[in-house]
Coordinates of C-alpha atoms and ligand atoms in Angstrom, one line a residue:
X1 CA 7.9 -25.1 10.5
X2 CA 6.9 -23.2 6.8
X3 CA 8.1 -20.3 6.2
X4 CA 5.9 -17.3 4.3
X5 CA 5.6 -13.6 4.3
X6 CA 4.0 -12.2 7.3
X7 CA 1.1 -10.2 6.2
X8 CA -1.1 -9.0 9.2
X9 CA 0.8 -9.0 12.7
X10 CA -0.2 -11.3 15.4
X11 CA -0.2 -15.1 16.6
X12 CA -2.8 -17.0 15.9
X13 CA -3.4 -20.5 17.5
X14 CA -6.2 -23.1 16.4
X15 CA -7.7 -26.0 14.3
X16 CA -7.1 -25.6 10.8
X17 CA -9.9 -25.2 8.2
X18 CA -8.5 -26.5 5.1
X19 CA -10.1 -24.9 2.0
X20 CA -10.4 -27.2 -0.6
X21 CA -10.1 -24.5 -3.7
X22 CA -8.8 -27.0 -6.1
X23 CA -10.0 -25.8 -9.2
X24 CA -13.2 -27.2 -10.8
X25 CA -12.4 -29.5 -14.1
X26 CA -13.3 -28.1 -17.5
X27 CA -13.7 -30.1 -20.4
X28 CA -13.5 -29.0 -24.1
X29 CA -16.0 -29.6 -26.1
X30 CA -17.3 -28.6 -30.1
X31 CA -20.0 -26.7 -30.5
X32 CA -23.0 -28.0 -33.0
X33 CA -23.2 -26.0 -35.9
X34 CA -25.2 -22.7 -35.2
X35 CA -24.5 -22.6 -31.9
X36 CA -21.5 -20.2 -31.8
X37 CA -23.7 -16.7 -31.2
X38 CA -25.4 -18.2 -28.3
X39 CA -22.3 -19.8 -26.6
X40 CA -20.6 -15.9 -26.9
X41 CA -23.8 -14.7 -25.6
X42 CA -23.5 -17.2 -22.6
X43 CA -20.0 -15.8 -22.2
X44 CA -21.1 -12.5 -22.0
X45 CA -23.6 -13.2 -19.6
X46 CA -21.5 -15.0 -17.4
X47 CA -19.2 -12.1 -17.0
X48 CA -22.1 -9.6 -16.7
X49 CA -22.9 -12.0 -13.5
X50 CA -19.6 -11.6 -12.4
X51 CA -19.6 -7.9 -12.6
X52 CA -22.7 -7.8 -10.6
X53 CA -21.4 -10.2 -7.8
X54 CA -18.2 -7.7 -7.6
X55 CA -20.5 -5.0 -6.9
X56 CA -22.2 -6.6 -4.2
X57 CA -19.0 -7.7 -2.9
X58 CA -17.4 -4.3 -3.2
X59 CA -20.5 -2.9 -1.0
X60 CA -19.5 -5.2 1.9
X61 CA -15.9 -4.9 1.5
X62 CA -16.2 -1.0 2.1
X63 CA -17.7 -1.7 5.4
X64 CA -14.4 -3.7 6.2
X65 CA -12.0 -1.0 5.0
X66 CA -12.1 1.5 2.0
X67 CA -8.7 0.4 1.0
X68 CA -9.8 -3.1 0.5
X69 CA -12.6 -2.0 -1.7
X70 CA -10.4 0.2 -3.9
X71 CA -8.3 -3.3 -4.6
X72 CA -11.6 -5.0 -5.9
X73 CA -12.0 -2.1 -8.2
X74 CA -8.9 -3.6 -10.1
X75 CA -10.8 -6.7 -10.4
X76 CA -13.8 -4.9 -12.0
X77 CA -11.5 -3.4 -14.4
X78 CA -10.4 -6.7 -15.4
X79 CA -13.7 -8.2 -15.8
X80 CA -14.3 -5.1 -18.3
X81 CA -10.9 -5.7 -20.0
X82 CA -11.7 -6.4 -23.7
X83 CA -8.7 -8.1 -24.3
X84 CA -9.9 -10.9 -22.1
X85 CA -13.4 -11.1 -23.8
X86 CA -12.1 -10.6 -27.1
X87 CA -9.3 -13.4 -26.9
X88 CA -12.1 -15.7 -25.6
X89 CA -14.5 -14.8 -28.1
X90 CA -12.2 -15.4 -31.0
X91 CA -11.3 -18.8 -29.8
X92 CA -14.8 -19.7 -29.6
X93 CA -15.7 -18.5 -33.1
X94 CA -12.8 -19.7 -34.6
X95 CA -12.3 -23.2 -32.9
X96 CA -16.4 -23.5 -32.4
X97 CA -15.3 -24.9 -29.0
X98 CA -17.3 -24.0 -25.6
X99 CA -16.9 -20.8 -23.7
X100 CA -15.1 -22.4 -20.4
X101 CA -12.8 -24.1 -22.7
X102 CA -11.9 -20.9 -24.7
X103 CA -11.4 -19.2 -21.3
X104 CA -9.2 -21.4 -19.8
X105 CA -7.1 -21.4 -23.1
X106 CA -7.2 -17.6 -22.6
X107 CA -6.0 -17.6 -18.9
X108 CA -2.8 -20.1 -20.1
X109 CA -1.7 -17.6 -22.6
X110 CA -1.8 -14.7 -20.0
X111 CA -0.4 -16.7 -17.2
X112 CA 2.4 -17.6 -19.5
X113 CA 3.2 -13.9 -20.5
X114 CA 3.0 -13.3 -16.9
X115 CA 5.3 -15.7 -15.7
X116 CA 7.8 -14.3 -18.1
X117 CA 7.9 -11.4 -16.1
X118 CA 9.9 -10.9 -13.1
X119 CA 7.9 -8.1 -11.3
X120 CA 6.3 -8.6 -7.9
X121 CA 3.3 -6.0 -9.1
X122 CA 2.8 -7.8 -12.3
X123 CA 2.7 -11.0 -10.5
X124 CA 0.1 -10.1 -8.1
X125 CA -2.0 -8.9 -11.2
X126 CA -1.7 -13.1 -12.4
X127 CA -3.3 -13.9 -9.3
X128 CA -5.8 -11.2 -9.7
X129 CA -6.7 -12.5 -13.1
X130 CA -6.7 -15.8 -12.2
X131 CA -9.6 -15.3 -9.4
X132 CA -11.6 -13.2 -11.8
X133 CA -11.1 -16.1 -14.4
X134 CA -12.2 -18.9 -11.7
X135 CA -15.3 -16.4 -10.8
X136 CA -16.6 -16.5 -14.6
X137 CA -16.0 -19.9 -15.1
X138 CA -18.3 -20.7 -11.8
X139 CA -21.1 -18.6 -13.4
X140 CA -20.3 -20.7 -16.9
X141 CA -20.8 -23.9 -15.1
X142 CA -23.0 -23.2 -12.4
X143 CA -20.7 -24.8 -9.9
X144 CA -21.0 -22.9 -6.4
X145 CA -17.9 -22.3 -4.3
X146 CA -17.2 -23.8 -1.1
X147 CA -18.7 -21.7 1.4
X148 CA -16.6 -20.4 4.3
X149 CA -19.8 -19.0 5.7
X150 CA -20.5 -22.5 6.6
X151 CA -17.7 -22.5 9.7
X152 CA -19.6 -22.8 12.9
X153 CA -16.3 -22.8 15.5
X154 CA -13.2 -20.6 15.7
X155 CA -10.6 -21.7 12.9
X156 CA -7.4 -21.1 11.4
X157 CA -8.5 -20.9 7.4
X158 CA -5.6 -22.4 5.6
X159 CA -6.2 -22.3 1.4
X160 CA -4.4 -22.4 -1.7
X161 CA -5.3 -18.8 -2.5
X162 CA -8.3 -17.0 -1.2
X163 CA -10.6 -14.8 -3.4
X164 CA -12.0 -11.5 -2.1
X165 CA -15.6 -13.1 -2.1
X166 CA -14.0 -15.9 0.0
X167 CA -12.8 -13.6 2.7
X168 CA -16.0 -11.6 2.5
X169 CA -18.1 -14.7 3.2
X170 CA -16.0 -15.4 6.2
X171 CA -17.6 -15.4 9.8
X172 CA -15.1 -12.9 11.1
X173 CA -15.6 -13.8 14.7
X174 CA -14.8 -17.6 13.8
X175 CA -11.5 -16.8 11.6
X176 CA -8.6 -16.7 14.1
X177 CA -5.8 -16.5 11.3
X178 CA -5.2 -17.0 8.0
X179 CA -2.6 -18.8 5.8
X180 CA -2.4 -19.1 2.0
X181 CA 0.2 -20.7 -0.6
X182 CA -0.2 -17.8 -2.8
X183 CA 0.2 -13.9 -2.7
X184 CA 2.9 -11.5 -1.9
X185 CA 3.3 -8.6 0.6
X186 CA 0.7 -6.2 -1.6
X187 CA -1.8 -8.9 -1.9
X188 CA -5.5 -8.2 -0.8
X189 CA -5.5 -10.6 1.8
X190 CA -2.6 -8.8 3.8
X191 CA -4.9 -5.8 3.7
X192 CA -8.2 -7.2 4.5
X193 CA -6.6 -9.2 7.2
X194 CA -5.0 -6.1 8.6
X195 CA -8.2 -4.0 8.9
X196 CA -9.8 -6.7 10.9
X197 CA -6.4 -7.6 13.0
X198 CA -6.4 -11.2 12.0
X199 CA -3.0 -12.5 11.8
X200 CA -1.9 -14.0 8.4
X201 CA 1.0 -15.4 6.5
X202 CA 1.1 -15.3 2.6
X203 CA 3.0 -17.2 0.2
X204 CA 3.3 -20.8 2.1
X205 CA 4.1 -23.1 -0.4
X206 CA 2.9 -26.6 0.1
X207 CA 0.8 -25.7 3.2
X208 CA -2.3 -27.0 2.0
X209 CA -0.9 -30.4 1.4
X210 CA 1.1 -30.8 4.7
X211 CA -2.0 -29.5 6.9
X212 CA -5.0 -31.2 7.4
X213 CA -8.3 -29.9 8.6
X214 CA -8.7 -30.4 12.5
X215 CA -4.8 -30.2 12.8
X216 CA -3.5 -27.6 15.1
X217 CA -1.9 -24.6 13.7
X218 CA 0.3 -21.7 14.8
X219 CA 0.2 -18.6 12.2
X220 CA 2.9 -16.2 13.2
X221 CA 2.0 -13.1 11.1
X222 CA 4.9 -11.5 13.3
X223 CA 7.8 -13.6 11.6
X224 CA 6.0 -15.2 8.7
X225 CA 5.9 -18.9 10.1
X226 CA 3.4 -21.4 10.3
X227 CA 3.9 -24.7 12.3
X228 CA 1.6 -27.6 12.2
X229 CA 1.1 -29.8 14.9
X230 CA 3.9 -28.3 17.5
X231 CA 5.0 -30.0 20.0
X232 CA 4.1 -29.1 23.6
X233 CA 7.0 -27.1 24.4
X234 CA 6.7 -25.0 21.1
X235 CA 3.3 -24.5 21.8
X236 CA 3.7 -23.2 25.2
X237 CA 6.2 -20.5 23.8
X238 CA 3.8 -19.5 21.2
X239 CA 1.1 -18.8 23.3
X240 CA 3.5 -16.6 25.3
X241 CA 4.4 -15.0 22.1
X242 CA 0.6 -14.4 21.3
X243 CA -0.2 -12.9 24.8
X244 CA 2.8 -11.0 25.0
X245 CA 2.0 -9.7 21.9
X246 CA -1.4 -8.6 22.5
X247 CA -0.4 -7.0 25.7
X248 CA 2.4 -4.8 23.6
X249 CA -0.1 -3.5 21.3
X250 CA -2.5 -2.5 23.7
X251 CA 0.2 -0.7 25.8
X252 CA 1.5 1.3 22.5
X253 CA -2.1 2.5 21.8
X254 CA -2.4 3.7 25.4
X255 CA -0.4 6.9 25.4
X256 CA -1.0 7.7 21.7
X257 CA -2.7 11.0 21.9
X258 CA 0.7 12.5 23.7
X259 CA 2.9 14.5 21.4
X260 CA 6.0 12.9 19.9
X261 CA 8.5 14.7 21.8
X262 CA 12.0 13.4 22.7
X263 CA 13.2 13.7 26.3
X264 CA 15.1 16.8 25.9
X265 CA 12.0 18.3 24.3
X266 CA 12.3 18.3 20.4
X267 CA 8.8 18.1 19.0
X268 CA 8.2 15.9 15.9
X269 CA 5.0 16.0 14.1
X270 CA 3.6 12.7 13.3
X271 CA 1.0 12.6 10.5
X272 CA -1.0 9.8 8.3
X273 CA -0.4 8.7 4.9
X274 CA -4.0 7.8 3.5
X275 CA -5.3 6.5 0.4
X276 CA -9.0 7.2 0.6
X277 CA -10.9 9.4 2.2
X278 CA -12.5 7.0 4.6
X279 CA -9.1 6.3 6.1
X280 CA -9.6 9.7 7.7
X281 CA -11.4 8.0 10.6
X282 CA -8.2 6.3 11.5
X283 CA -6.2 9.4 12.4
X284 CA -7.7 9.7 16.0
X285 CA -7.1 6.2 16.7
X286 CA -3.5 6.1 16.0
X287 CA -3.0 9.9 17.6
X288 CA -2.0 11.1 13.9
X289 CA -1.8 15.1 14.0
X290 CA -2.9 15.5 10.1
X291 CA -2.7 13.9 7.0
X292 CA 0.8 14.1 5.9
X293 CA 0.3 12.4 2.4
X294 CA -3.0 11.8 0.6
X295 CA -2.3 9.5 -2.4
X296 CA -5.1 10.8 -4.6
X297 CA -4.4 8.4 -7.5
X298 CA -6.5 5.8 -6.1
X299 CA -9.8 8.1 -6.7
X300 CA -8.5 7.6 -10.7
X301 CA -7.3 4.1 -10.5
X302 CA -10.8 2.6 -9.4
X303 CA -12.4 4.6 -12.0
X304 CA -13.6 3.5 -15.6
X305 CA -14.1 7.3 -16.3
X306 CA -12.2 10.4 -15.4
X307 CA -13.6 11.7 -12.2
X308 CA -15.3 14.8 -12.2
X309 CA -14.0 18.2 -10.5
X310 CA -17.5 17.8 -7.9
X311 CA -16.4 14.2 -7.2
X312 CA -12.8 15.6 -6.2
X313 CA -14.3 18.4 -4.5
X314 CA -16.6 16.1 -2.2
X315 CA -14.0 13.6 -1.6
X316 CA -11.5 16.3 -0.5
X317 CA -13.9 18.4 1.4
X318 CA -14.2 15.0 3.6
X319 CA -10.7 14.8 3.9
X320 CA -10.7 18.8 5.0
X321 CA -13.3 18.2 7.6
X322 CA -12.1 15.2 8.9
X323 CA -8.3 16.1 9.5
X324 CA -9.1 19.3 10.9
X325 CA -7.8 21.6 12.6
X326 CA -4.8 19.9 11.7
X327 CA -3.6 20.0 8.3
X328 CA -3.9 17.6 5.3
X329 CA -1.6 17.5 2.4
X330 CA -3.0 16.6 -0.9
X331 CA -0.6 15.1 -3.3
X332 CA -1.6 15.9 -7.1
X333 CA -1.9 12.9 -9.1
X334 CA 1.0 10.8 -9.4
X335 CA 0.4 8.4 -11.8
X336 CA 2.4 6.6 -14.3
X337 CA 5.0 3.9 -13.7
X338 CA 2.7 1.3 -12.0
X339 CA -0.7 3.3 -11.9
X340 CA -2.1 3.9 -15.1
X341 CA -5.8 4.4 -15.1
X342 CA -7.8 2.7 -18.0
X343 CA -9.4 6.2 -19.2
X344 CA -6.0 7.6 -20.0
X345 CA -5.2 4.9 -22.7
X346 CA -1.5 5.1 -22.5
X347 CA 0.9 3.4 -24.5
X348 CA 3.1 1.6 -22.6
X349 CA 6.9 3.0 -22.1
X350 CA 9.9 1.3 -22.1
X351 CA 11.1 2.6 -18.7
X352 CA 7.8 3.7 -17.0
X353 CA 9.8 4.8 -13.7
X354 CA 11.5 7.3 -15.9
X355 CA 8.7 8.4 -18.1
X356 CA 5.6 10.4 -18.0
X357 CA 4.7 10.2 -14.4
X358 CA 3.7 12.3 -11.6
X359 CA 4.0 16.3 -12.1
X360 CA 5.1 15.7 -16.0
X361 CA 2.0 13.7 -16.7
X362 CA -0.1 16.6 -15.1
X363 CA 1.7 19.0 -16.8
X364 CA 1.1 17.3 -20.0
X365 CA -2.8 16.9 -19.2
X366 CA -3.9 20.4 -18.1
X367 CA -7.3 20.0 -18.0
X368 CA -6.9 16.6 -15.7
X369 CA -4.6 18.9 -13.5
X370 CA -6.8 22.1 -13.5
X371 CA -9.7 20.0 -12.5
X372 CA -7.9 18.6 -9.4
X373 CA -6.4 22.1 -8.6
X374 CA -10.1 23.6 -8.6
X375 CA -11.4 20.8 -6.4
X376 CA -8.7 21.3 -3.7
X377 CA -9.0 25.2 -3.7
X378 CA -12.7 24.6 -3.3
X379 CA -12.4 22.3 -0.7
X380 CA -9.8 24.1 1.5
X381 CA -12.6 26.4 2.5
X382 CA -13.5 23.3 4.8
X383 CA -10.3 22.9 6.5
X384 CA -6.3 23.3 6.2
X385 CA -5.5 21.8 2.8
X386 CA -2.1 22.1 1.2
X387 CA -1.0 21.0 -2.1
X388 CA 2.2 18.8 -2.5
X389 CA 3.4 18.1 -6.4
X390 CA 5.0 14.9 -7.1
X391 CA 8.2 13.9 -9.0
X392 CA 9.7 17.4 -9.3
X393 CA 13.0 17.3 -11.0
X394 CA 13.6 21.1 -11.5
X395 CA 12.1 24.5 -10.6
X396 CA 10.6 25.0 -13.9
X397 CA 7.5 22.2 -13.1
X398 CA 6.9 24.0 -9.8
X399 CA 6.8 27.2 -11.8
X400 CA 4.5 25.7 -14.3
X401 CA 2.4 24.2 -11.8
X402 CA 2.1 27.3 -10.2
X403 CA 0.8 28.8 -13.4
X404 CA -2.1 26.3 -13.4
X405 CA -2.9 27.0 -9.7
X406 CA -3.5 30.5 -10.5
X407 CA -5.3 29.5 -13.9
X408 CA -7.5 27.6 -11.3
X409 CA -8.1 30.1 -9.3
X410 CA -8.9 32.8 -11.9
X411 CA -11.6 29.9 -13.3
X412 CA -13.3 29.6 -10.3
X413 CA -13.3 33.3 -9.7
X414 CA -14.9 33.7 -13.1
X415 CA -17.3 30.7 -12.4
X416 CA -18.1 32.7 -9.1
X417 CA -17.7 29.3 -7.2
X418 CA -16.6 29.8 -3.6
X419 CA -13.2 28.6 -3.0
X420 CA -9.9 29.6 -0.5
X421 CA -6.8 30.6 -2.3
X422 CA -4.3 31.3 0.3
X423 CA -2.9 27.7 0.2
X424 CA 0.5 26.3 1.1
X425 CA 2.4 24.7 -1.9
X426 CA 4.9 22.2 -1.5
X427 CA 7.2 20.0 -3.4
X428 CA 8.0 16.0 -3.0
X429 CA 11.7 15.5 -2.9
X430 CA 11.9 12.2 -4.7
X431 CA 14.5 12.5 -7.3
X432 CA 18.2 13.0 -7.2
X433 CA 17.9 16.1 -9.2
X434 CA 15.7 17.6 -6.6
X435 CA 17.9 16.8 -3.9
X436 CA 20.9 18.3 -5.6
X437 CA 18.9 21.3 -6.2
X438 CA 16.9 21.7 -3.1
X439 CA 18.4 25.3 -2.3
X440 CA 16.6 26.6 -5.5
X441 CA 13.6 24.2 -5.1
X442 CA 13.0 25.5 -1.6
X443 CA 12.8 29.1 -3.0
X444 CA 9.4 28.1 -4.9
X445 CA 8.1 26.4 -2.4
X446 CA 6.2 26.5 1.5
X447 CA 7.4 23.0 2.3
X448 CA 9.0 19.8 1.3
X449 CA 8.3 16.3 1.7
X450 CA 10.6 13.7 1.0
X451 CA 9.3 10.9 -0.8
X452 CA 12.1 8.2 0.2
X453 CA 10.7 5.2 -1.8
X454 CA 11.4 6.6 -4.7
X455 CA 14.3 8.9 -3.9
X456 CA 16.1 5.7 -2.8
X457 CA 15.1 3.9 -6.0
X458 CA 16.5 6.8 -8.1
X459 CA 19.7 7.3 -6.0
X460 CA 20.6 3.6 -6.0
X461 CA 19.4 3.0 -9.6
X462 CA 17.4 0.1 -8.0
X463 CA 13.7 -0.7 -9.1
X464 CA 11.2 -0.6 -5.9
X465 CA 9.2 -3.2 -7.1
X466 CA 11.6 -5.7 -9.0
X467 CA 12.0 -8.9 -6.8
X468 CA 15.5 -9.6 -8.5
X469 CA 16.9 -6.4 -7.4
X470 CA 15.3 -6.1 -3.9
X471 CA 18.2 -7.0 -2.2
X472 CA 19.8 -3.9 -3.4
X473 CA 17.4 -1.6 -2.6
X474 CA 19.2 -0.5 0.9
X475 CA 17.4 2.6 2.7
X476 CA 20.6 2.8 4.8
X477 CA 23.1 3.0 2.0
X478 CA 25.4 5.8 2.7
X479 CA 24.3 7.8 -0.4
X480 CA 20.9 7.8 0.8
X481 CA 21.9 9.1 4.5
X482 CA 24.4 11.8 3.0
X483 CA 21.4 13.1 0.6
X484 CA 19.1 13.2 3.4
X485 CA 21.3 15.0 5.8
X486 CA 21.9 17.6 2.9
X487 CA 18.1 18.0 2.4
X488 CA 17.6 19.0 6.3
X489 CA 20.5 21.1 6.6
X490 CA 19.7 23.1 3.6
X491 CA 15.9 23.5 4.5
X492 CA 16.9 24.3 8.3
X493 CA 18.8 27.2 6.7
X494 CA 16.1 28.3 4.4
X495 CA 13.8 28.0 7.4
X496 CA 11.3 25.9 5.3
X497 CA 9.2 23.0 6.9
X498 CA 10.5 19.7 6.0
X499 CA 8.9 16.3 6.3
X500 CA 9.4 12.7 5.4
X501 CA 6.4 10.8 3.7
X502 CA 8.2 7.5 2.2
X503 CA 8.3 4.0 4.2
X504 CA 11.3 5.0 6.0
X505 CA 9.9 7.7 8.0
X506 CA 7.6 5.2 9.4
X507 CA 10.2 2.6 10.0
X508 CA 11.1 2.5 13.6
X509 CA 14.1 1.2 13.1
X510 CA 14.9 4.4 11.4
X511 CA 13.6 6.7 13.7
X512 CA 16.6 7.7 15.5
X513 CA 18.9 8.0 12.7
X514 CA 16.5 10.4 11.2
X515 CA 16.3 12.4 14.1
X516 CA 20.0 12.6 14.3
X517 CA 20.6 13.4 10.6
X518 CA 19.0 16.9 10.8
X519 CA 16.2 19.0 11.9
X520 CA 13.1 17.3 10.5
X521 CA 9.7 18.8 11.3
X522 CA 7.2 16.2 10.4
X523 CA 7.2 12.3 9.7
X524 CA 4.3 11.0 7.5
X525 CA 3.3 7.2 7.9
X526 CA 1.1 4.6 7.8
X527 CA -1.4 5.2 10.6
X528 CA -0.5 1.6 12.1
X529 CA 3.3 2.6 12.3
X530 CA 2.7 5.6 14.5
X531 CA 2.6 4.1 17.8
X532 CA 5.9 2.5 17.9
X533 CA 7.6 5.6 16.3
X534 CA 6.0 7.7 18.8
X535 CA 7.0 5.5 21.5
X536 CA 10.9 5.5 20.2
X537 CA 10.8 9.4 19.7
X538 CA 9.5 9.9 23.4
X539 CA 12.5 7.4 24.7
X540 CA 15.6 9.1 23.2
X541 CA 17.1 12.4 23.2
X542 CA 18.4 14.7 20.5
X543 CA 21.8 14.0 21.6
X544 CA 21.7 10.1 21.5
X545 CA 20.0 10.5 18.0
X546 CA 23.1 12.9 16.7
X547 CA 25.4 10.2 18.0
X548 CA 23.9 7.3 16.5
X549 CA 23.8 9.4 13.2
X550 CA 27.1 10.8 13.2
X551 CA 28.5 7.1 13.7
X552 CA 26.4 5.9 11.1
X553 CA 27.6 8.4 8.4
X554 CA 31.3 7.3 9.0
X555 CA 30.3 3.8 7.9
X556 CA 31.2 2.6 4.4
X557 CA 28.6 0.3 3.4
X558 CA 25.0 -0.2 3.7
X559 CA 25.7 -3.8 5.4
X560 CA 27.8 -1.7 8.0
X561 CA 24.8 0.9 8.7
X562 CA 22.6 -2.0 9.1
X563 CA 24.1 -3.9 11.5
X564 CA 25.2 -1.1 13.4
X565 CA 21.6 0.4 13.5
X566 CA 19.8 -3.0 14.1
X567 CA 22.3 -3.8 17.1
X568 CA 21.7 -0.2 18.5
X569 CA 18.2 -0.3 18.3
X570 CA 17.7 -3.5 19.8
X571 CA 19.4 -2.8 22.6
X572 CA 17.9 0.2 23.4
X573 CA 14.6 -1.1 22.4
X574 CA 14.8 -5.2 23.3
X575 CA 11.2 -5.1 23.3
X576 CA 10.4 -3.5 20.2
X577 CA 12.7 -5.0 18.1
X578 CA 12.5 -8.7 19.2
X579 CA 12.7 -11.6 16.7
X580 CA 12.6 -14.2 19.1
X581 CA 9.5 -15.3 21.1
X582 CA 9.2 -13.3 24.4
X583 CA 7.9 -9.6 23.2
X584 CA 8.6 -8.6 27.0
X585 CA 9.2 -5.2 27.5
X586 CA 12.7 -5.3 29.2
X587 CA 12.8 -2.1 31.6
X588 CA 17.2 -2.2 32.0
X589 CA 18.3 -0.4 28.6
X590 CA 21.3 -2.1 27.4
X591 CA 22.2 0.4 24.9
X592 CA 25.8 0.4 24.1
X593 CA 27.8 3.9 24.1
X594 CA 29.3 4.8 20.6
Ligands
LIG601 C1 7.8 8.1 -2.5 O1 7.9 7.6 -3.4 O2 8.4 7.9 -1.0 C2 6.4 8.2 -1.8 C3 5.9 8.8 -0.8 O3 5.2 8.5 -2.9 P1 5.1 7.0 -3.7 O4 5.0 6.1 -2.7 O5 3.4 7.4 -3.7 O6 5.7 6.9 -5.0
LIG602 MG1 6.9 8.5 -4.7

């Protein structure tokens, strides 16, 4: 049994197809005198070829999933990266060596820099860089990639790594499952596989050495495991797990359009988090009642230049129309920290999570901010749009942001551009300062949305993307629960809408606890998470949830809360929190009384 990271849910069983993605051999040779300029041109041509290939791949990718196409933009940006190119050209000129060798040396240099950094996000960037360089090398050498398009029967693809073009070449109907040695939770492969419903496990060290083409392989994308040539007994068990998981998924989607209402009549609105306008299509499929968080930064991240007001307007118009009659909450730009578009050309910060990010950056770049606000006001003619300010830490920031909003309205009026000016404004509660001063914040806004991803990071002083402290990132920490309870209580007294749009809101394990902590109006989450959360809400009463939350609040450590919640949810919902092989609905609840 091999352990990896579950990247796309489900179980796949089939014959292995090992992709020999071993890197081709690059040799060093000295250039003949006078051939340096030609060699530099050869490198530039190969990069241009890679860019054209990437454009082609992107066109196909957006048909698979828009989020996937956005990821490919990072590859394009790497191809545009002058540091990579100029470093390689310098080597060609200085050492008089061939482009292939110079490029490999550059990759090695950057690889060393990356390997000294313990950050999952940056490690992912190293994989991206590797894939991009392999593509350029292939063009320089004229080496064609082993093609997955030749697969002619259903297989489980096992590879060291899969590039974006590898995945797009695959005949999807023949790919039962995917396993790779590299990759983390946020790798492009997981997003690709989830969009297509193909089970996948990534980060499985040594799997290409242990498995051979033709071996029988089980990919367990639920628990992140891989079996090679399993015993008959295990195979029967995994076939059952596969069947049960399929049935479980179908059942979850059956009553997806029913409202999320507890047995005793408490209604919670369930909305979707989206990162691109195209995802609006998935709202109906997963029964979302609008968009609770549109992360607009991906519009900027994927672009080499600043998107124009007109481009933003057209994008927001799609979102407004697509979610109507339900609302769509557009979060203004939340760049900074791990997301920095190239065109801003910003200096590195020592503590980017505490730096110029979110609303701070928008207030520092008024033109950028106003153009986004104008686009939202124009698009709100086509639906019910609301504005959400990220990373608020004091009322003054909201006031300043609202001044810019007024300026945007005035400009639109002067320009005689049709727009809708009655728009609700909300603040994200994701800093301890905002949580502590919630009463004041609520006086300035129509609603608040709790960004638990950041709120947890800042309350616990634990970097959300640093794997060295990942074990300390504990959403069930008593400090987090107490903070949430206090926000809910104050918002209820103020009569203002409160929602959660961080990952915790879409974690079914937390659903009962959150409901019991106080009055929540809305939960916004990844569309895929909606069915399970809705199911849980429909099976509980507010009173039961309150008891669970009250008990959790008496516990002293995150571990105690975690143990209690896991045991409680497993016993109430055995089918949904099952770590063993059956996934069968158990009609008898074995819920404990607290
Ligand atoms: C959050 O911080 O919880 C949130 C929703 O914002 P993001 O994950 O985009 O920082
Ligand atoms: Mg955040």
